[in-house]
PDB file of C-alpha atoms and ligand atoms in Angstrom:
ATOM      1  CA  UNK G   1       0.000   0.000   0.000  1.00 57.00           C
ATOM      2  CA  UNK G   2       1.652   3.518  -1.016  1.00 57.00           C
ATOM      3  CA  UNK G   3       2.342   5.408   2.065  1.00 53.00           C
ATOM      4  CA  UNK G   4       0.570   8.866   1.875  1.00 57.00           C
ATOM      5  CA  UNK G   5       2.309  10.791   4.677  1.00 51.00           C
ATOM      6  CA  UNK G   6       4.755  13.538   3.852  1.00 45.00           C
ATOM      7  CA  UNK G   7       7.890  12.536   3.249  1.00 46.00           C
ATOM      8  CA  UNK G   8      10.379  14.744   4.612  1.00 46.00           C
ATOM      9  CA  UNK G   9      13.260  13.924   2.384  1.00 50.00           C
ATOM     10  CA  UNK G  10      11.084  15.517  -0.696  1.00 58.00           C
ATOM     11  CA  UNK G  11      10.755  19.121   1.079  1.00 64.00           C
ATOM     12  CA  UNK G  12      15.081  19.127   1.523  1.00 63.00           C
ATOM     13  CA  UNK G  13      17.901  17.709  -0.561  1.00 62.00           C
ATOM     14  CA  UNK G  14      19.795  15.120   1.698  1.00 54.00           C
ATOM     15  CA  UNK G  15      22.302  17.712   2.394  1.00 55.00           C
ATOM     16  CA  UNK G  16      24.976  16.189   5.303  1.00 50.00           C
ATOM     17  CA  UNK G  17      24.128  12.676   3.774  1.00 47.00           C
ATOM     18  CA  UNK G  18      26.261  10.916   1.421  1.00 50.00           C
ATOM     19  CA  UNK G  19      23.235  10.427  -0.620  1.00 56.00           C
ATOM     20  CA  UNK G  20      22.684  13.248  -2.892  1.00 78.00           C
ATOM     21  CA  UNK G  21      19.492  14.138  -4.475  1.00 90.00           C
ATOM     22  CA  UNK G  22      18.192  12.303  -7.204  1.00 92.00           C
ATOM     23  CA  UNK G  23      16.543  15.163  -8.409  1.00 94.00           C
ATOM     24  CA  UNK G  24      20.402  17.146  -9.189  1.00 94.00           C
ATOM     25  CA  UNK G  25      20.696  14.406 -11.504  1.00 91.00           C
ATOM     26  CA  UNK G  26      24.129  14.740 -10.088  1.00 90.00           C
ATOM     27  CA  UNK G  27      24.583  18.706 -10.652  1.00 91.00           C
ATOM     28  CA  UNK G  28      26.249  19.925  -7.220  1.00 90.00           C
ATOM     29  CA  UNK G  29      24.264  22.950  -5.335  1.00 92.00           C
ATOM     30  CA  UNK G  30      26.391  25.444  -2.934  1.00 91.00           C
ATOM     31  CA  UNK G  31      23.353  24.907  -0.714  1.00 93.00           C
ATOM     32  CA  UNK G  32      19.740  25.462   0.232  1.00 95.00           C
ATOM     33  CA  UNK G  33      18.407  29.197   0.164  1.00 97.00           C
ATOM     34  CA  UNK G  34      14.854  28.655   1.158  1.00 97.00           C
ATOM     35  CA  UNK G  35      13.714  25.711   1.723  1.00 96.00           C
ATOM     36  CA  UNK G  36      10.532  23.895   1.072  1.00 97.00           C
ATOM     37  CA  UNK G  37       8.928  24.776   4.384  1.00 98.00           C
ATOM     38  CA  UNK G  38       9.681  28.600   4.614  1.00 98.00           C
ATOM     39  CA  UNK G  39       8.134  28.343   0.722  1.00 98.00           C
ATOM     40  CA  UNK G  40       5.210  27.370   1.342  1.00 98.00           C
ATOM     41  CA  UNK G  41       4.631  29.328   4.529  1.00 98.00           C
ATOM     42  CA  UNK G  42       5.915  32.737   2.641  1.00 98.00           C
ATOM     43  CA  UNK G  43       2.989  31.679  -0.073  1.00 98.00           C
ATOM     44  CA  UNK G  44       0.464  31.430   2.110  1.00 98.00           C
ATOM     45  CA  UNK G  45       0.832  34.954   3.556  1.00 98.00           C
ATOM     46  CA  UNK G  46       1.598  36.149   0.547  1.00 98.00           C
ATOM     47  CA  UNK G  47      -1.996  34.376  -0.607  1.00 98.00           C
ATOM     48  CA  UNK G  48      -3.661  35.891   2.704  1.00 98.00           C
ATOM     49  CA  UNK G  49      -2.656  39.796   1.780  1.00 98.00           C
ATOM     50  CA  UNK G  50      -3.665  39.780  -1.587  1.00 98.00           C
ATOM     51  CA  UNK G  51      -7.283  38.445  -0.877  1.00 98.00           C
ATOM     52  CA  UNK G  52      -7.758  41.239   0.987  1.00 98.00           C
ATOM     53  CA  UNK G  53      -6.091  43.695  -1.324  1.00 98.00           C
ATOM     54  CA  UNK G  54      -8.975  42.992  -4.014  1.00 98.00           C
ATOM     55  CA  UNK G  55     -12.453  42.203  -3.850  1.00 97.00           C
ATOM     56  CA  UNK G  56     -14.839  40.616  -5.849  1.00 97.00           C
ATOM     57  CA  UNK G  57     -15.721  44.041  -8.016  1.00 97.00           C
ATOM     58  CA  UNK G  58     -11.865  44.280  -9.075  1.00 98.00           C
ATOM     59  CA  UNK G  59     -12.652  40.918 -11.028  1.00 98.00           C
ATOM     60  CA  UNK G  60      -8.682  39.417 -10.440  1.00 98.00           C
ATOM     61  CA  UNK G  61      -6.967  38.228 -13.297  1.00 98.00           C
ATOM     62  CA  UNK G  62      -3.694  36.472 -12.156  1.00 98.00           C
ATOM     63  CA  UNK G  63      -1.351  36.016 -15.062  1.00 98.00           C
ATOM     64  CA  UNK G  64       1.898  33.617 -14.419  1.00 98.00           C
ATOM     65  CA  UNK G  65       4.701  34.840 -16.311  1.00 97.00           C
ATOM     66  CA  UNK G  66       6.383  31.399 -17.805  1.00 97.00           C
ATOM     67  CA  UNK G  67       8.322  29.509 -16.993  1.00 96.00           C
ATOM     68  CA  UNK G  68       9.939  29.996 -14.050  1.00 97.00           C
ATOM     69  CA  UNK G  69       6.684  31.776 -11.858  1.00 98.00           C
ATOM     70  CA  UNK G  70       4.040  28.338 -12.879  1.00 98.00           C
ATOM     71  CA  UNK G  71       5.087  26.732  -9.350  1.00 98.00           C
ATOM     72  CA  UNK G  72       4.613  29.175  -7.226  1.00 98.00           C
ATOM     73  CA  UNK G  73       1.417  30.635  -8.919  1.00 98.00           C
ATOM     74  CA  UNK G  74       0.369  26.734  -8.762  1.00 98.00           C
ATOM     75  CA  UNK G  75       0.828  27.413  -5.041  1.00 98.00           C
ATOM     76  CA  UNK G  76      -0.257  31.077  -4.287  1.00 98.00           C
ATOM     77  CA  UNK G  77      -3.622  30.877  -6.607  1.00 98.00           C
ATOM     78  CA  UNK G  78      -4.733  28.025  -3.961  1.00 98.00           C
ATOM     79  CA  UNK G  79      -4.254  29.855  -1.017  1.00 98.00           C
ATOM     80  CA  UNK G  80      -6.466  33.030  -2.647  1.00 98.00           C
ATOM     81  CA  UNK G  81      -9.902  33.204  -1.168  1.00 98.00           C
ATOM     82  CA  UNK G  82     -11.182  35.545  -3.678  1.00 97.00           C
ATOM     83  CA  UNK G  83     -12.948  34.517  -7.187  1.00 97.00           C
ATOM     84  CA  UNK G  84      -9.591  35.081  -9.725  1.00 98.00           C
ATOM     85  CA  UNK G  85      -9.030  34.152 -13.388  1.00 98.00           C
ATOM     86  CA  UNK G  86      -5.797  32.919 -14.829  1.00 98.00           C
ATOM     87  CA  UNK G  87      -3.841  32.839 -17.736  1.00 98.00           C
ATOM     88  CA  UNK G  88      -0.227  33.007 -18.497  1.00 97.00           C
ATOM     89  CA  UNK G  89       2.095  35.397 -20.224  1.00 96.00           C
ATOM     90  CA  UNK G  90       5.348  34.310 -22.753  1.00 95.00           C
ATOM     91  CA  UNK G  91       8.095  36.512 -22.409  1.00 93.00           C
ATOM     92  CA  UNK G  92      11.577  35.927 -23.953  1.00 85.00           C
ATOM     93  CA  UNK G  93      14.075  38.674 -23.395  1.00 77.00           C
ATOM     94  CA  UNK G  94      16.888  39.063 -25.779  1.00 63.00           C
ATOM     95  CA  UNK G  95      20.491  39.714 -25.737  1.00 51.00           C
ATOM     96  CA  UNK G  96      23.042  37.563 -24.522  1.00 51.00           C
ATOM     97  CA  UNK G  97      23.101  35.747 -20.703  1.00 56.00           C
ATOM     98  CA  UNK G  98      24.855  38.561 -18.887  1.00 48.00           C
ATOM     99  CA  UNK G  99      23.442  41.629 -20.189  1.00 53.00           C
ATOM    100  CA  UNK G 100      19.458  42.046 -21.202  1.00 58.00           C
ATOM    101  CA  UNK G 101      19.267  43.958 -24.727  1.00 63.00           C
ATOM    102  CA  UNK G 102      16.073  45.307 -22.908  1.00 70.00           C
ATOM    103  CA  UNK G 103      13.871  44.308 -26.062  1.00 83.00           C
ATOM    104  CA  UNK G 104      11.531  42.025 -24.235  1.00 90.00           C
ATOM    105  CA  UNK G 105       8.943  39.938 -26.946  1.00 91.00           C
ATOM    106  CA  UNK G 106       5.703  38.584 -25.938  1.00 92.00           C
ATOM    107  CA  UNK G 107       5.036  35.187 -27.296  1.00 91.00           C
ATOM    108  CA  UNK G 108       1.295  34.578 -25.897  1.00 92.00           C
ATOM    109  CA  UNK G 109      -0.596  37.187 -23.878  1.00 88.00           C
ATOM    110  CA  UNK G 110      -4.035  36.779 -22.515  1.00 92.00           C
ATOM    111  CA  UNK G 111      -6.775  36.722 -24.970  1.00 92.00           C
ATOM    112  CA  UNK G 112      -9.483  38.289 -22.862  1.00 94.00           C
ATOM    113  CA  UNK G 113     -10.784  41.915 -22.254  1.00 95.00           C
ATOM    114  CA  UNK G 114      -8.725  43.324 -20.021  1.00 97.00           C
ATOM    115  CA  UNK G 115     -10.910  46.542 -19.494  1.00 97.00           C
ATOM    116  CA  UNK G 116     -11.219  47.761 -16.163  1.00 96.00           C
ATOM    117  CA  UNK G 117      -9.936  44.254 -14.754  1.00 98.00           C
ATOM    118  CA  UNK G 118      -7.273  44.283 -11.769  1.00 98.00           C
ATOM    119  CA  UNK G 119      -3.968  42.089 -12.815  1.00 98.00           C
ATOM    120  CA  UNK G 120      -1.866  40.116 -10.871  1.00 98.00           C
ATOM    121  CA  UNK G 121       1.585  39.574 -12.693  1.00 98.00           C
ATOM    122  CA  UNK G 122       3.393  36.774 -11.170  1.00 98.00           C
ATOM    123  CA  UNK G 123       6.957  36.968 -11.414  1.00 98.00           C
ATOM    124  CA  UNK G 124       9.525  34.224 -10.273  1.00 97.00           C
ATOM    125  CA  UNK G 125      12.690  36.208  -9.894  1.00 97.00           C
ATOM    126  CA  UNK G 126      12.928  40.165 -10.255  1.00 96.00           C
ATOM    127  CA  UNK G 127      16.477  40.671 -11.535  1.00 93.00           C
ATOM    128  CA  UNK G 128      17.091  43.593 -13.703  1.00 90.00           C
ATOM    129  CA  UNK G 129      13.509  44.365 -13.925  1.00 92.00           C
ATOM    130  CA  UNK G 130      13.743  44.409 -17.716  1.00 92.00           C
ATOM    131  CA  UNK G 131      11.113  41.849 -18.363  1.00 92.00           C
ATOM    132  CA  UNK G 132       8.228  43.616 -15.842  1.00 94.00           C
ATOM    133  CA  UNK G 133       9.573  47.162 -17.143  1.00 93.00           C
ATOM    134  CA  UNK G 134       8.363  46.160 -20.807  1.00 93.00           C
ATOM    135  CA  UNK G 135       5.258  44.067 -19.492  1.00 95.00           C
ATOM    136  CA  UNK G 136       3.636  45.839 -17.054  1.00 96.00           C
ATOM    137  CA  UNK G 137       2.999  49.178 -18.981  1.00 95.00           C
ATOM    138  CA  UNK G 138       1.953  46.638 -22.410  1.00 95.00           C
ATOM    139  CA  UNK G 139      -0.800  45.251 -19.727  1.00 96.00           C
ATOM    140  CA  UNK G 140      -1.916  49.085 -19.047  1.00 96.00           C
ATOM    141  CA  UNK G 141      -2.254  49.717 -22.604  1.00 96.00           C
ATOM    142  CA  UNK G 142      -4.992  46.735 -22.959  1.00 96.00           C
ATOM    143  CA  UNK G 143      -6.849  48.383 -20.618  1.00 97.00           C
ATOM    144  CA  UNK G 144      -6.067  47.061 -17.224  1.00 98.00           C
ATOM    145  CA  UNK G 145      -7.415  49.209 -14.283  1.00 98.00           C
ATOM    146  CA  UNK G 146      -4.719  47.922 -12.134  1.00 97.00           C
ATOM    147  CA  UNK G 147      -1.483  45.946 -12.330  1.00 98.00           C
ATOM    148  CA  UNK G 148       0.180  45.011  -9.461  1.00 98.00           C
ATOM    149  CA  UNK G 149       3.310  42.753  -9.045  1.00 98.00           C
ATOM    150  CA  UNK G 150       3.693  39.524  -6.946  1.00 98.00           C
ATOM    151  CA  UNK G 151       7.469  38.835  -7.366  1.00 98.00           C
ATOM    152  CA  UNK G 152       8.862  35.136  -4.970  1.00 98.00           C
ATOM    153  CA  UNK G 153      12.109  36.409  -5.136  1.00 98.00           C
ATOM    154  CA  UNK G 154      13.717  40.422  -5.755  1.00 97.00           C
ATOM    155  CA  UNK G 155      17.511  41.191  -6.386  1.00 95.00           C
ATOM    156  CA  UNK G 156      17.008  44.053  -5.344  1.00 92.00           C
ATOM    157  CA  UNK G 157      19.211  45.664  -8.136  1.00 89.00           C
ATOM    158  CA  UNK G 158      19.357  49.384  -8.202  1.00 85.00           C
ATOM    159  CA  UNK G 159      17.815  48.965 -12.188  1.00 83.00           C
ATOM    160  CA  UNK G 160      15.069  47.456 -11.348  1.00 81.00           C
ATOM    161  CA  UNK G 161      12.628  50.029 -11.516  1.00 83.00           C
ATOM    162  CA  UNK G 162       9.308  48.647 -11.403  1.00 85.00           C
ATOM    163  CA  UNK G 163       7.599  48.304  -8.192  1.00 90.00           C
ATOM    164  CA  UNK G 164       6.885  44.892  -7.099  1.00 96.00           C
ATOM    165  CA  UNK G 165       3.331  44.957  -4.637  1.00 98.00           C
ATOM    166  CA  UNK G 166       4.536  41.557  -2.900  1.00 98.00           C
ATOM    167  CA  UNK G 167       7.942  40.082  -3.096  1.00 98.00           C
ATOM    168  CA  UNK G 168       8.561  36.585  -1.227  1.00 98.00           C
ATOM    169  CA  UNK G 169      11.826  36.950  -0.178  1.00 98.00           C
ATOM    170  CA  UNK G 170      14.651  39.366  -1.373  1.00 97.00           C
ATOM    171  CA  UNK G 171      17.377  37.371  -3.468  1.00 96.00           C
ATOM    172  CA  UNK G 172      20.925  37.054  -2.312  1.00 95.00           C
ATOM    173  CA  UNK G 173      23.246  38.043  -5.040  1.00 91.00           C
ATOM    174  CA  UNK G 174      23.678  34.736  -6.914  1.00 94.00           C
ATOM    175  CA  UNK G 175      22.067  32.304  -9.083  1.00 96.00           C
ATOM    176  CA  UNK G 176      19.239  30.487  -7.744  1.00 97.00           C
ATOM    177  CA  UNK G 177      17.652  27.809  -8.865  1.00 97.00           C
ATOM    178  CA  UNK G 178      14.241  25.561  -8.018  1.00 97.00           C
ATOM    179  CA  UNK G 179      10.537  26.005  -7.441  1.00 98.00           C
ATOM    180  CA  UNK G 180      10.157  26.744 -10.715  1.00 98.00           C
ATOM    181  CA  UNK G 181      13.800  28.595 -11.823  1.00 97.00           C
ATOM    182  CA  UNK G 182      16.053  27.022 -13.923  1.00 96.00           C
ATOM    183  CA  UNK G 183      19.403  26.842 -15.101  1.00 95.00           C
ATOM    184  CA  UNK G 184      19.216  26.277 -18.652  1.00 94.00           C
ATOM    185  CA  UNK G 185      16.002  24.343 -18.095  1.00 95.00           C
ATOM    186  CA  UNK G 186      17.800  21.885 -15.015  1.00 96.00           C
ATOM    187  CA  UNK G 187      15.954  22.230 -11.757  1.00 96.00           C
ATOM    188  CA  UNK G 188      13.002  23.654 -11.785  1.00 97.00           C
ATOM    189  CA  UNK G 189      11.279  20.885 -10.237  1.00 97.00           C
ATOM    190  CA  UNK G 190      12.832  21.127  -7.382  1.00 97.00           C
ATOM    191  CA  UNK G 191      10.645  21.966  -3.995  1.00 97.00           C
ATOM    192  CA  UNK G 192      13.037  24.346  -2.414  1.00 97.00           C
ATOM    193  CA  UNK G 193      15.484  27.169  -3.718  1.00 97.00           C
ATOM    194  CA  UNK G 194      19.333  26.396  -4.126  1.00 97.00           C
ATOM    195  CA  UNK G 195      21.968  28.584  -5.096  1.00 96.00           C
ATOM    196  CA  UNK G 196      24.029  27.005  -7.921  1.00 91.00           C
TER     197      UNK G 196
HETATM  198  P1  IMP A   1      14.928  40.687 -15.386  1.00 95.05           P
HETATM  199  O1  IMP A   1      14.164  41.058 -16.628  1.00 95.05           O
HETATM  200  O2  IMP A   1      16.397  40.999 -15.485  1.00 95.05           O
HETATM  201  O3  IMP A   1      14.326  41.181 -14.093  1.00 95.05           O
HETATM  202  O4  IMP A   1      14.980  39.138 -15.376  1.00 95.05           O
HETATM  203  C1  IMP A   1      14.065  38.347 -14.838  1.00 95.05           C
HETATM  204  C2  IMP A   1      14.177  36.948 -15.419  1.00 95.05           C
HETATM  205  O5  IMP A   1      15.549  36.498 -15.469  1.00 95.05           O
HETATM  206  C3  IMP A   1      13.481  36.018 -14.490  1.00 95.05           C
HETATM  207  O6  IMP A   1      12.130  35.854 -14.881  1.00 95.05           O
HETATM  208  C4  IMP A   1      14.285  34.749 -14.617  1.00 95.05           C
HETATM  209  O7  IMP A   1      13.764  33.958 -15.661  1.00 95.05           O
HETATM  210  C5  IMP A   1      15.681  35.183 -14.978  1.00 95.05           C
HETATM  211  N1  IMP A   1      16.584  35.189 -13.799  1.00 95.05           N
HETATM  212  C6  IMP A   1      17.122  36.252 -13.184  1.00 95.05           C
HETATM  213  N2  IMP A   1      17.896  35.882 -12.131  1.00 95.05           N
HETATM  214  C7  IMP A   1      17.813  34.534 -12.075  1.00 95.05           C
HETATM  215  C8  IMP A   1      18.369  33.530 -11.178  1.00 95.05           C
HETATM  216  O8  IMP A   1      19.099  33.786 -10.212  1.00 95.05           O
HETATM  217  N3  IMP A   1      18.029  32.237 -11.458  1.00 95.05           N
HETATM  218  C9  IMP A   1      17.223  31.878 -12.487  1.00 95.05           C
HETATM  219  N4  IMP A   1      16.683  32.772 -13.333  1.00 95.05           N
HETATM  220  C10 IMP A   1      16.974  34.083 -13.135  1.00 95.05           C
HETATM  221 MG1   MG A   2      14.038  31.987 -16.774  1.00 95.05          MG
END
């Protein structure tokens, strides 16, 4: 019979142990950053201010920028006790890995009216602020009454110019990875955030 209780050694990476996790698929991680617990506990505050930030008039559409934000919108939009709508939004930025060309292209946007809705953009990391800087004012334009920014993680770079409503947790300076961010599309899986 499959045993249904939660399994601690799925929230953490056997870190200590000689037995490394499976999920690394043998990639090495400097160490935990947040772990699976302190996640899910951030969320659910998180979850808890923004249904009472809106109300059923503001008619919430939460979009989930992809990738990297579709775990931890998973997470938040079932902790929200108001009525929302979701869709996602497609973003690729270009340039190369170090340095954003700041053009950001949409790939998919939401095909509904957003007139006189409140948005929700759901952001994994906030790094240069690039991405949100080009998306956020493109969301205006369609009409939006409101957007508002729920970022899990901020750099807190001096660039980053657009103001993020809720932010999880602000970012040490280094590359994370997990719940959702990747390094070149390794680890996103992964219940709890590691710096690489
Ligand atoms: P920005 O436009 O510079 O703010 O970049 C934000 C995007 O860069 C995020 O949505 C992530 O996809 C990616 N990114 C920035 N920092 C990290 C990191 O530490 N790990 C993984 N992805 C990151
Ligand atoms: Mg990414």
């Amino acid at each position: 019979m499959t045993d249904t209780r939660p399994s601690e050694s799925s929230d953490r990476p056997p870190t200590g142990s000689l037995v490394p996790d499976p999920r690394l698929g043998g990639h090495r991680i400097r160490g935990v950053v947040f772990d699976a617990h302190q996640i899910q506990a951030r969320v659910r505050e998180l979850a808890a201010e923004i249904s009472e930030a809106y109300g059923t008039e503001d008619r919430l559409l939460v979009l989930c920028l992809l990738k990297g934000a579709f775990l931890f919108t998973s997470d938040l939009v079932r902790h929200i006790t108001l009525p929302v709508q979701l869709d996602f939004m497609v973003a690729a930025s270009y340039g190369d890995a170090k340095e954003t060309s700041g053009e950001v292209t949409v790939r998919y946007d939401p095909p509904m009216d957003l007139t006189g809705r409140a948005v929700l953009l759901v952001e994994d990391i906030i790094d240069t602020g690039t991405t949100l800087a080009a998306l956020v004012p493109r969301l205006v334009e369609q009409g939006a009454a409101r957007v508002d920014v729920c970022a899990l993680l901020h750099k807190r770079e001096p660039t980053a110019v657009v103001e993020a409503r809720w932010v999880g947790f602000d970012a040490p300076n280094s590359f994370l990875v997990g719940y959702g961010l990747d390094h070149a599309e390794d680890f996103r899986q992964l219940p709890y955030i590691a710096s690489l």
